[in-house]
Coordinates of C-alpha atoms in Angstrom, one line a residue:
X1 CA 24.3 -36.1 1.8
X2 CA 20.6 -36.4 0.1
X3 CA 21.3 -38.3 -3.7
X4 CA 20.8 -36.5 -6.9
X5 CA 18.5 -37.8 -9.0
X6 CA 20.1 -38.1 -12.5
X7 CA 17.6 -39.8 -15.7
X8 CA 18.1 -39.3 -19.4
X9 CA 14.9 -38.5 -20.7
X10 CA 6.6 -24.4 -25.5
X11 CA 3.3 -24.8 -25.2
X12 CA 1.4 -22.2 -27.0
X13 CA 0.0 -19.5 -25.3
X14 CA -3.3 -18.6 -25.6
X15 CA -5.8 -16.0 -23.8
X16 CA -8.8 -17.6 -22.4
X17 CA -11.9 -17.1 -22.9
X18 CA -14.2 -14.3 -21.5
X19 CA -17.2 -16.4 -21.1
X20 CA -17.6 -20.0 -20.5
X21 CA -17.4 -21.5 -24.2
X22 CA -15.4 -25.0 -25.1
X23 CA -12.0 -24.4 -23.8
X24 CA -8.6 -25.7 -25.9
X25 CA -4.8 -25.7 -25.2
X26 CA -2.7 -26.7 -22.8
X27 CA -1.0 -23.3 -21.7
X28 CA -2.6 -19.7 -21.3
X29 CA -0.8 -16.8 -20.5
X30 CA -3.1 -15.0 -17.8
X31 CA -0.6 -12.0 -17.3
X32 CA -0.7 -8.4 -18.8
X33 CA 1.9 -6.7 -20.0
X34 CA 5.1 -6.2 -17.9
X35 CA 3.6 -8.8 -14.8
X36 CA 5.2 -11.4 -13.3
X37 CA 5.1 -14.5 -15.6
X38 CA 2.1 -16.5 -15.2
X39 CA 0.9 -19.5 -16.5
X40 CA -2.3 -21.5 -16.3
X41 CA -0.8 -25.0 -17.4
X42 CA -3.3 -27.7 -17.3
X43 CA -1.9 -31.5 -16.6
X44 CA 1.5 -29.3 -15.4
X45 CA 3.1 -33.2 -14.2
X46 CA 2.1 -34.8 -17.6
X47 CA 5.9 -35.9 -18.8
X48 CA 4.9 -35.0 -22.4
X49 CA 4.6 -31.1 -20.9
X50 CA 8.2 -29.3 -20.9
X51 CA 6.8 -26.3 -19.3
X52 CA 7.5 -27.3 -15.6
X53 CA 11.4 -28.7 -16.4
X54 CA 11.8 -25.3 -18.5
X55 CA 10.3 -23.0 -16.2
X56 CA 12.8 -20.3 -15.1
X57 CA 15.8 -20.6 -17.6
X58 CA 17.5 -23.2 -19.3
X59 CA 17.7 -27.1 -18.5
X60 CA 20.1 -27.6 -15.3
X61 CA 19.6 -28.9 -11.8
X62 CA 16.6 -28.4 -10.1
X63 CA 16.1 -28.1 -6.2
X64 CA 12.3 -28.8 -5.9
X65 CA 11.0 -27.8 -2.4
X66 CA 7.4 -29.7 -1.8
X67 CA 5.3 -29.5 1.2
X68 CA 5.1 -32.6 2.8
X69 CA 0.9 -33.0 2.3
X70 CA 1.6 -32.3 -1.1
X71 CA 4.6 -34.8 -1.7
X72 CA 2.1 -37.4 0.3
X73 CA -0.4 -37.1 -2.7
X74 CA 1.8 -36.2 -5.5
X75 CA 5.5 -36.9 -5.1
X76 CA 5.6 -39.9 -7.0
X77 CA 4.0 -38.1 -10.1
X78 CA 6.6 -34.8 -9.6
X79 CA 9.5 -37.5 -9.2
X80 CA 8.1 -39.6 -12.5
X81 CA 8.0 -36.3 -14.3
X82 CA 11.4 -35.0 -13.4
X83 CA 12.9 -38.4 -14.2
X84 CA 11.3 -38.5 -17.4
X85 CA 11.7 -35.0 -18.7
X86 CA 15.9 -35.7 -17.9
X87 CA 16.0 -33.0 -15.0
X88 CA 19.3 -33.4 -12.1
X89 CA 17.1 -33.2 -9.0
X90 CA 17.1 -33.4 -5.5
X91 CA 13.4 -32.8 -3.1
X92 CA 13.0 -31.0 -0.3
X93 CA 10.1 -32.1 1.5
X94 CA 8.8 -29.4 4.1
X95 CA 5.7 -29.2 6.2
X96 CA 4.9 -25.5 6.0
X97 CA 1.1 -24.7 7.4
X98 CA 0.9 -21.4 8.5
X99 CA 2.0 -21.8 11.9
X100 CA 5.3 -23.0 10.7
X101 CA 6.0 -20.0 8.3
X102 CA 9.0 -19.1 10.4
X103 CA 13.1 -18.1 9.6
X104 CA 13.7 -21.6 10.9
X105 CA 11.6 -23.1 7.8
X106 CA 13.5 -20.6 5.7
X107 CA 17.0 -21.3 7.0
X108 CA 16.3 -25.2 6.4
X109 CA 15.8 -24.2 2.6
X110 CA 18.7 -22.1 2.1
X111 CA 20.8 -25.2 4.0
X112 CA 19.7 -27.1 1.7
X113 CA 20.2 -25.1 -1.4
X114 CA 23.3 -24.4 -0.1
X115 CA 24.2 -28.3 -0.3
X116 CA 23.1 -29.2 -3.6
X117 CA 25.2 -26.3 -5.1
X118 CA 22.3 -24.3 -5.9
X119 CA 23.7 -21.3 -8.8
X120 CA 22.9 -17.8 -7.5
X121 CA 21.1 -17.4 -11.5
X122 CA 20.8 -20.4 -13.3
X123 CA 19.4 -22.9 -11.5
X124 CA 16.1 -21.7 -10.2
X125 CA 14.3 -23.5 -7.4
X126 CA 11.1 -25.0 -7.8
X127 CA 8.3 -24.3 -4.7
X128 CA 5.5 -26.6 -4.5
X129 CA 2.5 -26.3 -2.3
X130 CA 0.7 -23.3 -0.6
X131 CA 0.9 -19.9 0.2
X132 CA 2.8 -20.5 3.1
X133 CA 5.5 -22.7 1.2
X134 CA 6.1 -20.3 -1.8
X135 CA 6.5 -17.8 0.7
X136 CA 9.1 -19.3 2.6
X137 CA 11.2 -20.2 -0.1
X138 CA 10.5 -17.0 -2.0
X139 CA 12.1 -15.8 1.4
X140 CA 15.0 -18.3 1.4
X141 CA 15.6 -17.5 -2.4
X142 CA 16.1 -13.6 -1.9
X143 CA 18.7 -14.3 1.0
X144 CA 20.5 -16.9 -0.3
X145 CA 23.2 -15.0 -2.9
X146 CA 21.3 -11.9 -2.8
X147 CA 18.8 -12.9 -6.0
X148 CA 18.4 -16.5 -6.6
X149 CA 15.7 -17.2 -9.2
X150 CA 12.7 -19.4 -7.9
X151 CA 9.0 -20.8 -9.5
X152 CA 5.9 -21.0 -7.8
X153 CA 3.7 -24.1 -8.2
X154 CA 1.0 -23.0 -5.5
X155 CA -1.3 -26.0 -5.4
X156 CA -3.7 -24.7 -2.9
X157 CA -6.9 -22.1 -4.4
X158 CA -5.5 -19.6 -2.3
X159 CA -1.8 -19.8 -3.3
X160 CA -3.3 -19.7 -7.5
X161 CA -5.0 -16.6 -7.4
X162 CA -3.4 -14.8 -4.3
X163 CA -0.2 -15.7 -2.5
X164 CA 1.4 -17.7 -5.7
X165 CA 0.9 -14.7 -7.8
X166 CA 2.3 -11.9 -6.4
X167 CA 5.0 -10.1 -5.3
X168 CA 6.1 -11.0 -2.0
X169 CA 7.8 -13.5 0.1
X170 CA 7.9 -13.6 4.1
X171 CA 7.7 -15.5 7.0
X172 CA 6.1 -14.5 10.6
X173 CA 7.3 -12.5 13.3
X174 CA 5.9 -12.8 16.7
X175 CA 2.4 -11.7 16.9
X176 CA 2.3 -10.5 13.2
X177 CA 2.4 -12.1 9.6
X178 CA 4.6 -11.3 7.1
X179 CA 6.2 -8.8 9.4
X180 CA 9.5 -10.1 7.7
X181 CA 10.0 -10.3 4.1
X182 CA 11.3 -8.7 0.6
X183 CA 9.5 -7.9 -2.5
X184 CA 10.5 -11.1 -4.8
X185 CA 8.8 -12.4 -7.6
X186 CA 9.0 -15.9 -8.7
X187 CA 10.5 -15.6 -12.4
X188 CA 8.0 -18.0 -13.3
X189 CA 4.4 -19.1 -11.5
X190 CA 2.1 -22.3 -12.8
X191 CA -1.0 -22.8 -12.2
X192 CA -2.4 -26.1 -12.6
X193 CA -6.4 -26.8 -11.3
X194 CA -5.4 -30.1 -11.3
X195 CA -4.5 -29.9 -8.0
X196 CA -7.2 -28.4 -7.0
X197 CA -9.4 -32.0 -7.2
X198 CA -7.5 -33.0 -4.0
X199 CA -8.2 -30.1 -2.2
X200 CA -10.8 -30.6 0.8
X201 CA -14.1 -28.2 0.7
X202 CA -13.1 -26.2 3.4
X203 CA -9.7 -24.8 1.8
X204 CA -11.6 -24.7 -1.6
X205 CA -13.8 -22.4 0.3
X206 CA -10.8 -20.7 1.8
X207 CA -9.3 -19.6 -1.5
X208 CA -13.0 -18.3 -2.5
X209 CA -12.6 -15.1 -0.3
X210 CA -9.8 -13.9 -2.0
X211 CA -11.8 -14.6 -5.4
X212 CA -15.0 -12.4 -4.1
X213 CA -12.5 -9.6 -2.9
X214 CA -11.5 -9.2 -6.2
X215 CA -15.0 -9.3 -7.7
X216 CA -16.6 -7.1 -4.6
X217 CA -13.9 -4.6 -5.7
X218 CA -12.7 -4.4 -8.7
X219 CA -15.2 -7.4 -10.9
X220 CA -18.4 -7.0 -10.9
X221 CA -18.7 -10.0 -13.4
X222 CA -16.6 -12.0 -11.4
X223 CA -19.5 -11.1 -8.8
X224 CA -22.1 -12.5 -10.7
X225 CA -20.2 -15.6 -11.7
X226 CA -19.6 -16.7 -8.0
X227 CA -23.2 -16.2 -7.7
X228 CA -24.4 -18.6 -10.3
X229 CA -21.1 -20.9 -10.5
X230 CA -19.8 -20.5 -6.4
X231 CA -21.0 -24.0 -5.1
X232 CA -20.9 -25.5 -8.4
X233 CA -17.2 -25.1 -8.4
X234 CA -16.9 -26.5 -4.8
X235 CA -18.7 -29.2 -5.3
X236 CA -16.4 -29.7 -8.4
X237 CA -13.2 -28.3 -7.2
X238 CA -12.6 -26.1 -10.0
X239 CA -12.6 -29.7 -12.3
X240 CA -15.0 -27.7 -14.7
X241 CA -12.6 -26.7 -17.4
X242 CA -14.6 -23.9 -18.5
X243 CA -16.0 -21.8 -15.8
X244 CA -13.6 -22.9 -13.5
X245 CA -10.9 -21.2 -15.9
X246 CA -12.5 -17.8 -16.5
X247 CA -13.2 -17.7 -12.9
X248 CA -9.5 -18.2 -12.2
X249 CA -8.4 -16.1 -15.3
X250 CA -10.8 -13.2 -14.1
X251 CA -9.5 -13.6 -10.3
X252 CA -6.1 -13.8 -11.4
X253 CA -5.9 -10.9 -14.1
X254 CA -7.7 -8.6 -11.5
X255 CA -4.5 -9.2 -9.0
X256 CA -1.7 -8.9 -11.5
X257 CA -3.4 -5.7 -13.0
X258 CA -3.4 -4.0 -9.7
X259 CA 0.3 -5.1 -9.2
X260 CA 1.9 -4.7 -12.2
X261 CA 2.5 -1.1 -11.9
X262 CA 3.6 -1.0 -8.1
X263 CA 5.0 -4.5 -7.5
X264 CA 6.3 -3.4 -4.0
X265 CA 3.6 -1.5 -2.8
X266 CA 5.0 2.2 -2.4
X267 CA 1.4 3.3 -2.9
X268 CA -0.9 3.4 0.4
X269 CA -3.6 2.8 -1.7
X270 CA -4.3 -0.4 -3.6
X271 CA -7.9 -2.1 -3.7
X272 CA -6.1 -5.6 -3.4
X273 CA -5.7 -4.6 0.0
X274 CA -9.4 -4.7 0.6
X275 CA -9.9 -7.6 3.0
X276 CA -6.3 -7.0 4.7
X277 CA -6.8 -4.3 7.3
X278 CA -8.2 -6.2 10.1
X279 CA -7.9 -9.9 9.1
X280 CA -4.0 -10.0 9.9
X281 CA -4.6 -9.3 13.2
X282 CA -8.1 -11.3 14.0
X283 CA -6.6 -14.6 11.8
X284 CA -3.0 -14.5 14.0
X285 CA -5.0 -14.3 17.2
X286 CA -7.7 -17.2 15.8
X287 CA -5.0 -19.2 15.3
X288 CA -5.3 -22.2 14.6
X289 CA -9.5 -21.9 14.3
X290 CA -9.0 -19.5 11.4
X291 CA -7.6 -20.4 8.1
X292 CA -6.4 -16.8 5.8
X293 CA -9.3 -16.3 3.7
X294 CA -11.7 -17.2 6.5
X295 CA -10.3 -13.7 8.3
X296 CA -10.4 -11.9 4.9
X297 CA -14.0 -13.3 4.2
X298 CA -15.3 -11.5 7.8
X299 CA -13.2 -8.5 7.7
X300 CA -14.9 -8.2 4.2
X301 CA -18.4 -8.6 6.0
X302 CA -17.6 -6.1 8.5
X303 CA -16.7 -3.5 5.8
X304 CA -19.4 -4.3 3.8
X305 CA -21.9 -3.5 6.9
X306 CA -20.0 -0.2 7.2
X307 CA -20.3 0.5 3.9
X308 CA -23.8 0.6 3.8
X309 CA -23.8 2.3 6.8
X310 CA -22.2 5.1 5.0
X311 CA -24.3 5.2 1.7
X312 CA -21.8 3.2 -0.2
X313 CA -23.7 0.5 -0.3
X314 CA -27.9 0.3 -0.6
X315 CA -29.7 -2.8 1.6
X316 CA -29.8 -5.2 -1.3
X317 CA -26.1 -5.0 -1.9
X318 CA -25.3 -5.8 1.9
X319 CA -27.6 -8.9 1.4
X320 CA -26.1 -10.1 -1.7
X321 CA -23.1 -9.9 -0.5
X322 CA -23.2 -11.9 3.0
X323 CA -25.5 -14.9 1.5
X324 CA -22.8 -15.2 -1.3
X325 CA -20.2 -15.4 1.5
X326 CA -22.7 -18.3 3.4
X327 CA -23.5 -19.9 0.1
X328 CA -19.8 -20.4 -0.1
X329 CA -19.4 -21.7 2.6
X330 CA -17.0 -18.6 4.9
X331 CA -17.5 -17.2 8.0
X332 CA -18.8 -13.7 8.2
X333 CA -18.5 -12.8 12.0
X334 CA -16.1 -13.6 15.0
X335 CA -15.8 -12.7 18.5
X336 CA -12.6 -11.3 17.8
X337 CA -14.5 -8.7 16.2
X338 CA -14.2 -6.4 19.7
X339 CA -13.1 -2.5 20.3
X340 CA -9.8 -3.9 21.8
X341 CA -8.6 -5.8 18.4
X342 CA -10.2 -3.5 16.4
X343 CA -8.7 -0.9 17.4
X344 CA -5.2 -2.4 17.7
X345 CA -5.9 -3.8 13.9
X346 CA -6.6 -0.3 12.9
X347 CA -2.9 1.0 13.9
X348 CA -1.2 -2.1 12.8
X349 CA -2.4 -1.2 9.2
X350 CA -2.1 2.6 9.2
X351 CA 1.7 1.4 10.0
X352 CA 3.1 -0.2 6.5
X353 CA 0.4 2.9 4.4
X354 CA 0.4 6.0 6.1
X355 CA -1.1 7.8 9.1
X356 CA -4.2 8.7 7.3
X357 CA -5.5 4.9 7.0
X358 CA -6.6 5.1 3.7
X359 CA -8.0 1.8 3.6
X360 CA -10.6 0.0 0.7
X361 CA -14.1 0.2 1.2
X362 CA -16.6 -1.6 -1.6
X363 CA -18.8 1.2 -3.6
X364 CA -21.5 -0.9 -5.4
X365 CA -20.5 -3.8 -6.5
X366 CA -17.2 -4.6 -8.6
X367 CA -16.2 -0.8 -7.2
X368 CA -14.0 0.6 -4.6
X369 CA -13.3 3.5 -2.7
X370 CA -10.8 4.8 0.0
X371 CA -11.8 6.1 3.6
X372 CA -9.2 7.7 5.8
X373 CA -11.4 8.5 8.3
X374 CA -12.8 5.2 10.4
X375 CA -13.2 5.0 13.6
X376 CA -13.1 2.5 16.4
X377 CA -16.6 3.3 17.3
X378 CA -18.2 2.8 13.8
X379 CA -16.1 -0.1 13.3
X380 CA -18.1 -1.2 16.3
X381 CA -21.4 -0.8 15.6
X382 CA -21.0 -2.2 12.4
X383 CA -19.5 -5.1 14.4
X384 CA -22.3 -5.2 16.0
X385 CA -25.1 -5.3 13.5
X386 CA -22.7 -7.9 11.9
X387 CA -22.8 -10.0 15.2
X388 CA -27.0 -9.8 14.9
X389 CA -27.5 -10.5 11.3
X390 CA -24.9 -14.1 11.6
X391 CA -27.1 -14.8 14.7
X392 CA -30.0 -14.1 12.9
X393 CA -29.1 -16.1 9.5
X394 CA -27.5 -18.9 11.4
X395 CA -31.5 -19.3 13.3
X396 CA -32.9 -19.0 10.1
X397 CA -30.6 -21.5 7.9
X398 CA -29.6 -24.0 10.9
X399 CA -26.0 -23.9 9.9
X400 CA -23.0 -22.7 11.4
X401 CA -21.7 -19.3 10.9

């Protein structure tokens, strides 16, 4: 039986700024109105911060689930905090990459929570790691008891503005992601950039595709930002505390604005979908060579060539928008990009919308529209020119695409 840790031991919040001025406090509240709750919380596992042994409800025991990368580089600090702050604990340590994200991983949680006495409403549990993680205990949490209350800590770019602030929780299924899985908010999410400073390039990069979908679709200023600040903030992992905030705040407010009034996604349209209608089936058949937001990155390019193929976008748009995606460092093109897969991706997504496929196209950029009308040819010849202009860049710039 794992030992329970037992130790004797509000910040403000504040909006952030809208432009990169001096930055000051230790909490912001980065939700609107009737969201989720989320938190940027800078120095999160600074003992002299309550907000991490608050989160969720009242003081109590704490099951804190930490992927096992994670609890490599920062389990002493989570178990000096806990200690100090006087929290009842016990740590879960779980390797949960993407490949893992299976009911095995999620049973192993609810066994778990099921021997540390886990309360089915006080005593939330704490998820710390990736996307991957928070979604298989966000998973665990909604079957264990019917509705026990969990926290997302995503420490990955990805899991701050994208899988750590919505919604839902899943695991894999087969040949599909997420095929399995309620609609379960964390009662609480924190996002700390702190973490972010251990992050390698590549996942930095990673969590930058779902930043531009928001700004190709909805944030036009978060556009422009990338463009001046995108390899500044990979080269400093986000450490800048000024535009790495507003970039965050502006990625983050852009998600919870499109879900806070259909948190479980009866609508068939949503422009946070944009990216999502081919990369779920081109990033499971990758696997491993593909990490999420490298799919979302080239079904992004793909639909940005057939955008301007249909008058959406003008020339100078389309180029904007792939050298962004190279000067940060994503993919743009795959061979998966084939009539076959294409045209299986196609039905897979109609599926979970509607027959019509109503699915987001960028309209200028920070803009969207809805098509319901694609086909597997055009998707193909925009494949195509997509497959000639990577060629053609990667000859030109001598690095990989």
């Amino acid at each position: 039986m794992p030992q329970r840790h037992h130790r004797p031991g509000g910040p403000a919040s504040l909006g952030l700024p809208a432009t990169a001025a001096p930055c000051t406090g230790r909490t912001a509240a980065i939700a609107p109105p009737a969201s989720p709750r989320v938190r940027l919380t800078p120095d999160l596992l600074d003992p002299a911060d309550p907000a991490l042994a608050r989160a969720g409800g009242p003081p109590g025991p704490r099951l804190v689930v930490v992927e096992a990368r994670v609890d490599e580089l920062y389990g002493h600090r989570i178990h000096a905090y806990l200690a100090a702050r006087g929290v009842e604990y016990e740590v879960l340590v779980l390797l949960a990459h993407e490949q893992p994200k299976t009911m095995d991983s999620v049973f192993r949680v609810a066994d778990r929570m099921d021997c540390f006495g886990t309360s089915r409403r006080g005593d939330p549990v704490i998820a710390i790691g990736g996307g991957a993680l928070t979604d298989v205990v966000g998973l665990a949490c909604s079957l264990y008891r019917r509705a026990t209350p969990f926290v997302r800590v995503p420490t990955t770019l990805i899991g701050l503005v994208d899988a750590g602030v919505g919604a839902s929780a899943g695991a894999d299924r087969g040949r599909h992601g997420n095929r399995l899985g309620p609609y379960r908010p964390a009662v609480e999410t924190l996002l700390d950039p702190a973490f972010l400073a251990t992050l390698d390039r590549r996942h930095l990069a990673n969590g930058l595709a779902e930043i531009l979908k928001v700004a190709l679709i909805k944030d036009r200023r978060l556009f422009e930002l990338l463009e001046r600040h995108g390899r500044d903030l990979l080269d400093e992992r986000f450490q800048d505390p000024c535009a790495g905030a507003v970039v965050l705040a502006r990625a983050v407010r852009g998600m919870l604005r499109e879900l806070r009034s259909d948190l479980r996604e009866h609508r068939p349209e949503r422009l946070t979908d944009y990216g999502h209608s081919f990369s779920p089936t081109v990033e499971l058949r990758a696997l491993p060579e593909l990490l999420h937001g490298e799919a979302v990155c080239i079904d992004m390019a793909l639909t940005t060539v057939l955008a301007e193929r249909r008058g959406l976008l003008d020339a100078g748009q389309r180029e904007r928008i792939l050298r962004l995606m190279r000067r940060l460092e994503l993919p743009v093109w795959h061979p998966l990009l084939e009539p076959l897969t294409l045209s299986e991706a196609l039905t897979d997504t109609a599926r979970p919308r509607d027959v019509r496929r109503r699915l987001p196209l960028p309209s200028g950029i920070g803009r969207g529209v809805f098509a319901d009308d694609l086909t597997v040819s055009e998707l193909a010849y925009s494949a195509g020119e997509l497959r000639r202009w990577a060629a053609h860049e990667r000859a030109g710039a001598g690095v990989p695409v």
